PDB file of C-alpha atoms in Angstrom:
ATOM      1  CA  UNK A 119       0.000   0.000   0.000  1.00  0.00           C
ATOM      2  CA  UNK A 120       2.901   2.533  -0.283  1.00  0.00           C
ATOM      3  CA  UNK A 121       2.088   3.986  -3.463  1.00  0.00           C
ATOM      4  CA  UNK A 122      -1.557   4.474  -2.277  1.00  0.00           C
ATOM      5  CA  UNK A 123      -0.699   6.117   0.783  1.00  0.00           C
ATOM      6  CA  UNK A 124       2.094   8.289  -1.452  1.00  0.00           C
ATOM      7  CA  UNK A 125      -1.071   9.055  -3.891  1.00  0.00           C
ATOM      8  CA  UNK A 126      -2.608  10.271  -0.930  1.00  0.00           C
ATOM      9  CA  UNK A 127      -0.200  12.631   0.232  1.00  0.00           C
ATOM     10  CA  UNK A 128       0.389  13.995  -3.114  1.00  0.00           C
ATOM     11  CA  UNK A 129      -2.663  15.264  -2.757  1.00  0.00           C
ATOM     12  CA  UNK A 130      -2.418  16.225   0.885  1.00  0.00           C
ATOM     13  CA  UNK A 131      -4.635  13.899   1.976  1.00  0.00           C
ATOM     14  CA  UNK A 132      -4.143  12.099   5.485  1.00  0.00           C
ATOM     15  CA  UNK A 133      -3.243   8.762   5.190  1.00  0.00           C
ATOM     16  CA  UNK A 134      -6.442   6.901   6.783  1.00  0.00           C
ATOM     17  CA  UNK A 135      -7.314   3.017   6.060  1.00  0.00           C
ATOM     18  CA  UNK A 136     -11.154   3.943   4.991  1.00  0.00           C
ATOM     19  CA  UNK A 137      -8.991   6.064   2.513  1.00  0.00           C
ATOM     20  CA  UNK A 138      -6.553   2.869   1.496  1.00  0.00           C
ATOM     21  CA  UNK A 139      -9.465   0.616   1.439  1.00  0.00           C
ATOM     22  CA  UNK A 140     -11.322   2.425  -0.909  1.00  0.00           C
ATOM     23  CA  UNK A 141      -8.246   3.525  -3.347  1.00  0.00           C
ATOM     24  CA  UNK A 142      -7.365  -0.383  -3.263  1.00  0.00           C
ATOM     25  CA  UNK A 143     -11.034  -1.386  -3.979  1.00  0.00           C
ATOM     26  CA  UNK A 144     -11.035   0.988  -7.518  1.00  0.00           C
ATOM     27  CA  UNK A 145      -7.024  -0.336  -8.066  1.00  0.00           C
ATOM     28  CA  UNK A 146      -8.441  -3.850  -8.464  1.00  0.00           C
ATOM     29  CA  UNK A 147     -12.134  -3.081 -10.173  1.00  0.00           C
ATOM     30  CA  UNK A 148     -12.451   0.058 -12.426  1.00  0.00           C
ATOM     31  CA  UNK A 149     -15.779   1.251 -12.946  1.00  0.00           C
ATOM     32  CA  UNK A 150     -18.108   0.213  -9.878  1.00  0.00           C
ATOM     33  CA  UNK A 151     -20.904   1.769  -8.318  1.00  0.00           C
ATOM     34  CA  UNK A 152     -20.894   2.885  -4.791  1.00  0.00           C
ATOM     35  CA  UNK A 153     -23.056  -0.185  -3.680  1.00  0.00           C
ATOM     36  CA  UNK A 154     -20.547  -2.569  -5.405  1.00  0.00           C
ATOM     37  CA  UNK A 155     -17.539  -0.209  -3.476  1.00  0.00           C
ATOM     38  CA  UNK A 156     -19.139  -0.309   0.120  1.00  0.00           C
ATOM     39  CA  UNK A 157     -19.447  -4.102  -0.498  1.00  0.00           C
ATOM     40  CA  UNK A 158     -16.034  -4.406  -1.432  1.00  0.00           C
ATOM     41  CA  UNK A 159     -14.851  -2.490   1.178  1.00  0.00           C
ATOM     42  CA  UNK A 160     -16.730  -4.165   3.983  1.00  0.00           C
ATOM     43  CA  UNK A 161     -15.822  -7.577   2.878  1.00  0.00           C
ATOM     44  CA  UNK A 162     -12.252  -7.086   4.265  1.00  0.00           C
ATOM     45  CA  UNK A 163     -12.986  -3.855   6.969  1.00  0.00           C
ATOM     46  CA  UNK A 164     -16.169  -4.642   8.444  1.00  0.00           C
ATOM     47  CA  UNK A 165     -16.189  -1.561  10.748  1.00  0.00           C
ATOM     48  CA  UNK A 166     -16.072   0.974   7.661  1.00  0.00           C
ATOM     49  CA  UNK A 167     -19.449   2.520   7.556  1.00  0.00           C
ATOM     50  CA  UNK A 168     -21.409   3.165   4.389  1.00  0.00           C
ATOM     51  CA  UNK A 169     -21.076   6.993   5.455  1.00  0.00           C
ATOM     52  CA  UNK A 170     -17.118   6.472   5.608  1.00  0.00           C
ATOM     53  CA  UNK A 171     -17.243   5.776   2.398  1.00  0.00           C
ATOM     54  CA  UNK A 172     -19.694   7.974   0.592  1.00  0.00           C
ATOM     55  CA  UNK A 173     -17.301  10.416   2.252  1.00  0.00           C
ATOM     56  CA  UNK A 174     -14.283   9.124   0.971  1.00  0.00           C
ATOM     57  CA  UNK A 175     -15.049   9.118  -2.918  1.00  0.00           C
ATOM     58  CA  UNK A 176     -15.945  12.731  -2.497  1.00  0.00           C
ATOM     59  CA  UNK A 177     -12.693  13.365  -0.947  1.00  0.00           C
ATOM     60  CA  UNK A 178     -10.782  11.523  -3.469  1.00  0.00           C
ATOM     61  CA  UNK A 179     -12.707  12.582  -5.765  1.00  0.00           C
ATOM     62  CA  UNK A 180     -12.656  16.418  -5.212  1.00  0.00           C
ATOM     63  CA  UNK A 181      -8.363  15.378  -5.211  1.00  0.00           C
ATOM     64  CA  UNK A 182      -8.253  14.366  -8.334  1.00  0.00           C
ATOM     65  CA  UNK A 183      -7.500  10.804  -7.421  1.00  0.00           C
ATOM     66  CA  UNK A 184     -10.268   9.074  -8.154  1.00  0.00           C
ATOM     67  CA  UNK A 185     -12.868   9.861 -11.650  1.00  0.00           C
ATOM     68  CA  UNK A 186     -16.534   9.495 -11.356  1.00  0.00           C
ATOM     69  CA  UNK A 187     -18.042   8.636 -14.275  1.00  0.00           C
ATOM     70  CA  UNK A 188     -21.731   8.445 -15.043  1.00  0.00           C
ATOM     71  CA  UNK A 189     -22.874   7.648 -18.884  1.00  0.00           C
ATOM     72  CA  UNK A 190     -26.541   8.594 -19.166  1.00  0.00           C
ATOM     73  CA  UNK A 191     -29.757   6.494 -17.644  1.00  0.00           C
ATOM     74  CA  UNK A 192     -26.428   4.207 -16.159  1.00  0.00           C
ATOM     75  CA  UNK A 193     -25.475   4.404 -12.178  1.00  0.00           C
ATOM     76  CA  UNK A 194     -21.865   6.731 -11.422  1.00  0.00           C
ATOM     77  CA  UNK A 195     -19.603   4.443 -10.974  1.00  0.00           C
ATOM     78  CA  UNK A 196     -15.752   5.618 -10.143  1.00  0.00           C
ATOM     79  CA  UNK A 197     -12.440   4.453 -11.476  1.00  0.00           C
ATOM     80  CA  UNK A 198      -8.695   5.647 -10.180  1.00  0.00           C
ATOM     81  CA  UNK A 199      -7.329   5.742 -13.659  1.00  0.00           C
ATOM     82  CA  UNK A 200      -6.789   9.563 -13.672  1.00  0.00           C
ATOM     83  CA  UNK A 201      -5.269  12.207 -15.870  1.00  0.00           C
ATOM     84  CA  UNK A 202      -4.940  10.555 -18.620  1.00  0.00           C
ATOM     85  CA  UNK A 203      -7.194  11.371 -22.374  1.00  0.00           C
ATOM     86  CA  UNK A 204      -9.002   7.840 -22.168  1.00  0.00           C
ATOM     87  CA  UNK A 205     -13.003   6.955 -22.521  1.00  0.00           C
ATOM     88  CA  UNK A 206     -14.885   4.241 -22.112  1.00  0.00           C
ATOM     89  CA  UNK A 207     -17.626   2.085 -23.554  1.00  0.00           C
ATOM     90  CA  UNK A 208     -20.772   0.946 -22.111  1.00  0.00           C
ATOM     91  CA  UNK A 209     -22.795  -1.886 -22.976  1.00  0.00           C
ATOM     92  CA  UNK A 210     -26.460  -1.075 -24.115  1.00  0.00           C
ATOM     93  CA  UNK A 211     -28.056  -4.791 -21.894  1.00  0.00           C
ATOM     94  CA  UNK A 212     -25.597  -5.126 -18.951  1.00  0.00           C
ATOM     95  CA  UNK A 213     -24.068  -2.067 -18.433  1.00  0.00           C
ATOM     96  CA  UNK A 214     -20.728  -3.639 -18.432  1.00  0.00           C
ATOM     97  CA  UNK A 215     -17.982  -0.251 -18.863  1.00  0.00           C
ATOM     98  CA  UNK A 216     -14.466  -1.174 -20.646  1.00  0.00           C
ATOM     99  CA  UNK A 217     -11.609   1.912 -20.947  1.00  0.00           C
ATOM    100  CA  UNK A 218     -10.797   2.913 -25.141  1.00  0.00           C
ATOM    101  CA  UNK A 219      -7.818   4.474 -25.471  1.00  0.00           C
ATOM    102  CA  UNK A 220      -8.009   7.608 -27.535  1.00  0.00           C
ATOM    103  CA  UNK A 221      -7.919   6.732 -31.288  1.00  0.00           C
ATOM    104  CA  UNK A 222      -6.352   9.539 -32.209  1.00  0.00           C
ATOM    105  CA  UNK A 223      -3.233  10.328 -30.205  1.00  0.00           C
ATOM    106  CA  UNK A 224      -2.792  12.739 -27.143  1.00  0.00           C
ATOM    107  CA  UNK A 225      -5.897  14.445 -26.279  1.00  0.00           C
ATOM    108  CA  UNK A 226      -7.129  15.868 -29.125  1.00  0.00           C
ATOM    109  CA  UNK A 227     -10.767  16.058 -27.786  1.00  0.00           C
ATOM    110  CA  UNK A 228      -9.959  18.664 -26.119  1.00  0.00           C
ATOM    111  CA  UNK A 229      -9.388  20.428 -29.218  1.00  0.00           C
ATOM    112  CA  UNK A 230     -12.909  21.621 -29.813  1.00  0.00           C
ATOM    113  CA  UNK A 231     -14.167  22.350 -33.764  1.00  0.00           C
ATOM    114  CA  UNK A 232     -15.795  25.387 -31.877  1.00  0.00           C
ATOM    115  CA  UNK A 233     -14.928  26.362 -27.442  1.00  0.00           C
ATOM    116  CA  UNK A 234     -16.615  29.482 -27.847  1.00  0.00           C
ATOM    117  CA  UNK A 235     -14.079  31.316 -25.504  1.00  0.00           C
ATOM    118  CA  UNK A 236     -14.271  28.131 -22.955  1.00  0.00           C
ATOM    119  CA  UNK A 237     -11.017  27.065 -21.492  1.00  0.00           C
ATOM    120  CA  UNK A 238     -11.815  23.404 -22.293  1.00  0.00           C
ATOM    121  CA  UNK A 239      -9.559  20.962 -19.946  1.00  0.00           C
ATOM    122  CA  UNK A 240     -11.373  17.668 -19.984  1.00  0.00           C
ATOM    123  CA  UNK A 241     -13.749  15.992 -22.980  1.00  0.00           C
ATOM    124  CA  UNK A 242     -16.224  12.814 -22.040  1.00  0.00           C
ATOM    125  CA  UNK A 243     -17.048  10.230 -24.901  1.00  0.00           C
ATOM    126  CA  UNK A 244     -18.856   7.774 -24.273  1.00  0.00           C
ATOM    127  CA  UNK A 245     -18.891   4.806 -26.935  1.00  0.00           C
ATOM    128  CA  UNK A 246     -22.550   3.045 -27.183  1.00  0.00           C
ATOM    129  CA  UNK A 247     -22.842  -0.701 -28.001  1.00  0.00           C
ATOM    130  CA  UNK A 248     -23.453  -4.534 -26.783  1.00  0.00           C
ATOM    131  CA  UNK A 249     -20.549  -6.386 -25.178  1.00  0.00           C
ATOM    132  CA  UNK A 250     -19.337  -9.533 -26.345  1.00  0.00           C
ATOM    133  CA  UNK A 251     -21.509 -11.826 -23.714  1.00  0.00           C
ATOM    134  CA  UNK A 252     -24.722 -10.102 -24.640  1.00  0.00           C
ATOM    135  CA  UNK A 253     -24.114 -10.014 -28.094  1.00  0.00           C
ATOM    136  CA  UNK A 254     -23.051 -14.316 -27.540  1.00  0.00           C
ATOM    137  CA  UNK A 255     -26.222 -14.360 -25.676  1.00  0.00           C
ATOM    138  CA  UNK A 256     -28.609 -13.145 -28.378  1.00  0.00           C
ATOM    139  CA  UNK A 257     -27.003 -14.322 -31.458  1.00  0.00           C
ATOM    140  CA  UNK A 258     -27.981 -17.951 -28.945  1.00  0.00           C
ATOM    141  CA  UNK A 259     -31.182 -16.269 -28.366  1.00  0.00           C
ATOM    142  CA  UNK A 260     -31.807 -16.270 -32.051  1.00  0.00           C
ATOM    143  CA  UNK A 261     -30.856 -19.663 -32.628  1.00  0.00           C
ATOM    144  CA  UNK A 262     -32.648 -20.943 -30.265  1.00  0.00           C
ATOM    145  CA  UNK A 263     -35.764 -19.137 -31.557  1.00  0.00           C
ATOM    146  CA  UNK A 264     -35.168 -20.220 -35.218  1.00  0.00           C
ATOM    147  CA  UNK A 265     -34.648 -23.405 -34.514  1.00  0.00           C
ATOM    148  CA  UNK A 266     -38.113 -24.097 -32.128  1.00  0.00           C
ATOM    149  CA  UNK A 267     -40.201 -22.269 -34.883  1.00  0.00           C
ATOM    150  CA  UNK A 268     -39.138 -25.037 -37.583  1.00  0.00           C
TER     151      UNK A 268
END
């Protein structure tokens, strides 16, 4: 846990284990919900109240350590991959969020065709589709169909 207790005093954080737990928890699964985080949490620090840790993504979040992400009709979820030009891709059925690299080098979202005077610093895209599983699942769906209408 040294570099997460660095990370947090890069940010002049204090070092507290709600803190550690939580920056651990979105090291080892990007793009959960808060539900999925307090369970994750709890599993190994029992004692950590839901509160603790509502309180600690805003922290983290309002230091720039942690992202909070929330693609339209989907839940926020919240990821520690940070300062860097990447997106992400959500699945239409399960709501299953992957990171895409930017196609097109360094940043150049935040080029805008038109800022209108705006100091633009970040860009969101969001890339729209069906994940491999669901897509399995209804191309089996459709078989399935076909064949019991024969």
């Amino acid at each position: 846990m040294p570099d997460l207790e660095a990370q947090l005093r890069g940010v002049s954080l204090r070092v507290t284990r709600p803190r550690l737990a939580v920056l651990a928890v979105l090291r080892d699964h990007p793009h959960v919900d808060t539900d999925t985080v307090i369970a994750l949490v709890r599993a190994d620090h029992p004692a950590i109240s839901h509160q603790a840790v509502y309180d600690v993504l805003r922290a983290l979040t309002d230091a720039g350590l942690v992202r909070r992400i929330q693609p339209a009709r989907a839940t926020a979820r919240y990821e520690s991959r940070v300062g860097d030009n990447h997106h992400h891709v959500v699945c239409r059925s399960c709501g299953a969020i992957a990171d895409v690299e930017c196609a097109v080098g360094h940043a150049p979202c935040l080029t805008a065709s038109n800022d209108h005077g705006f100091a633009v610093d970040e860009a969101e895209v969001v890339y729209w589709g069906t994940c491999p599983g669901c897509a399995a699942d209804r191309t089996s769906q459709r078989s399935a169909s076909s064949e019991g209408s024969t």
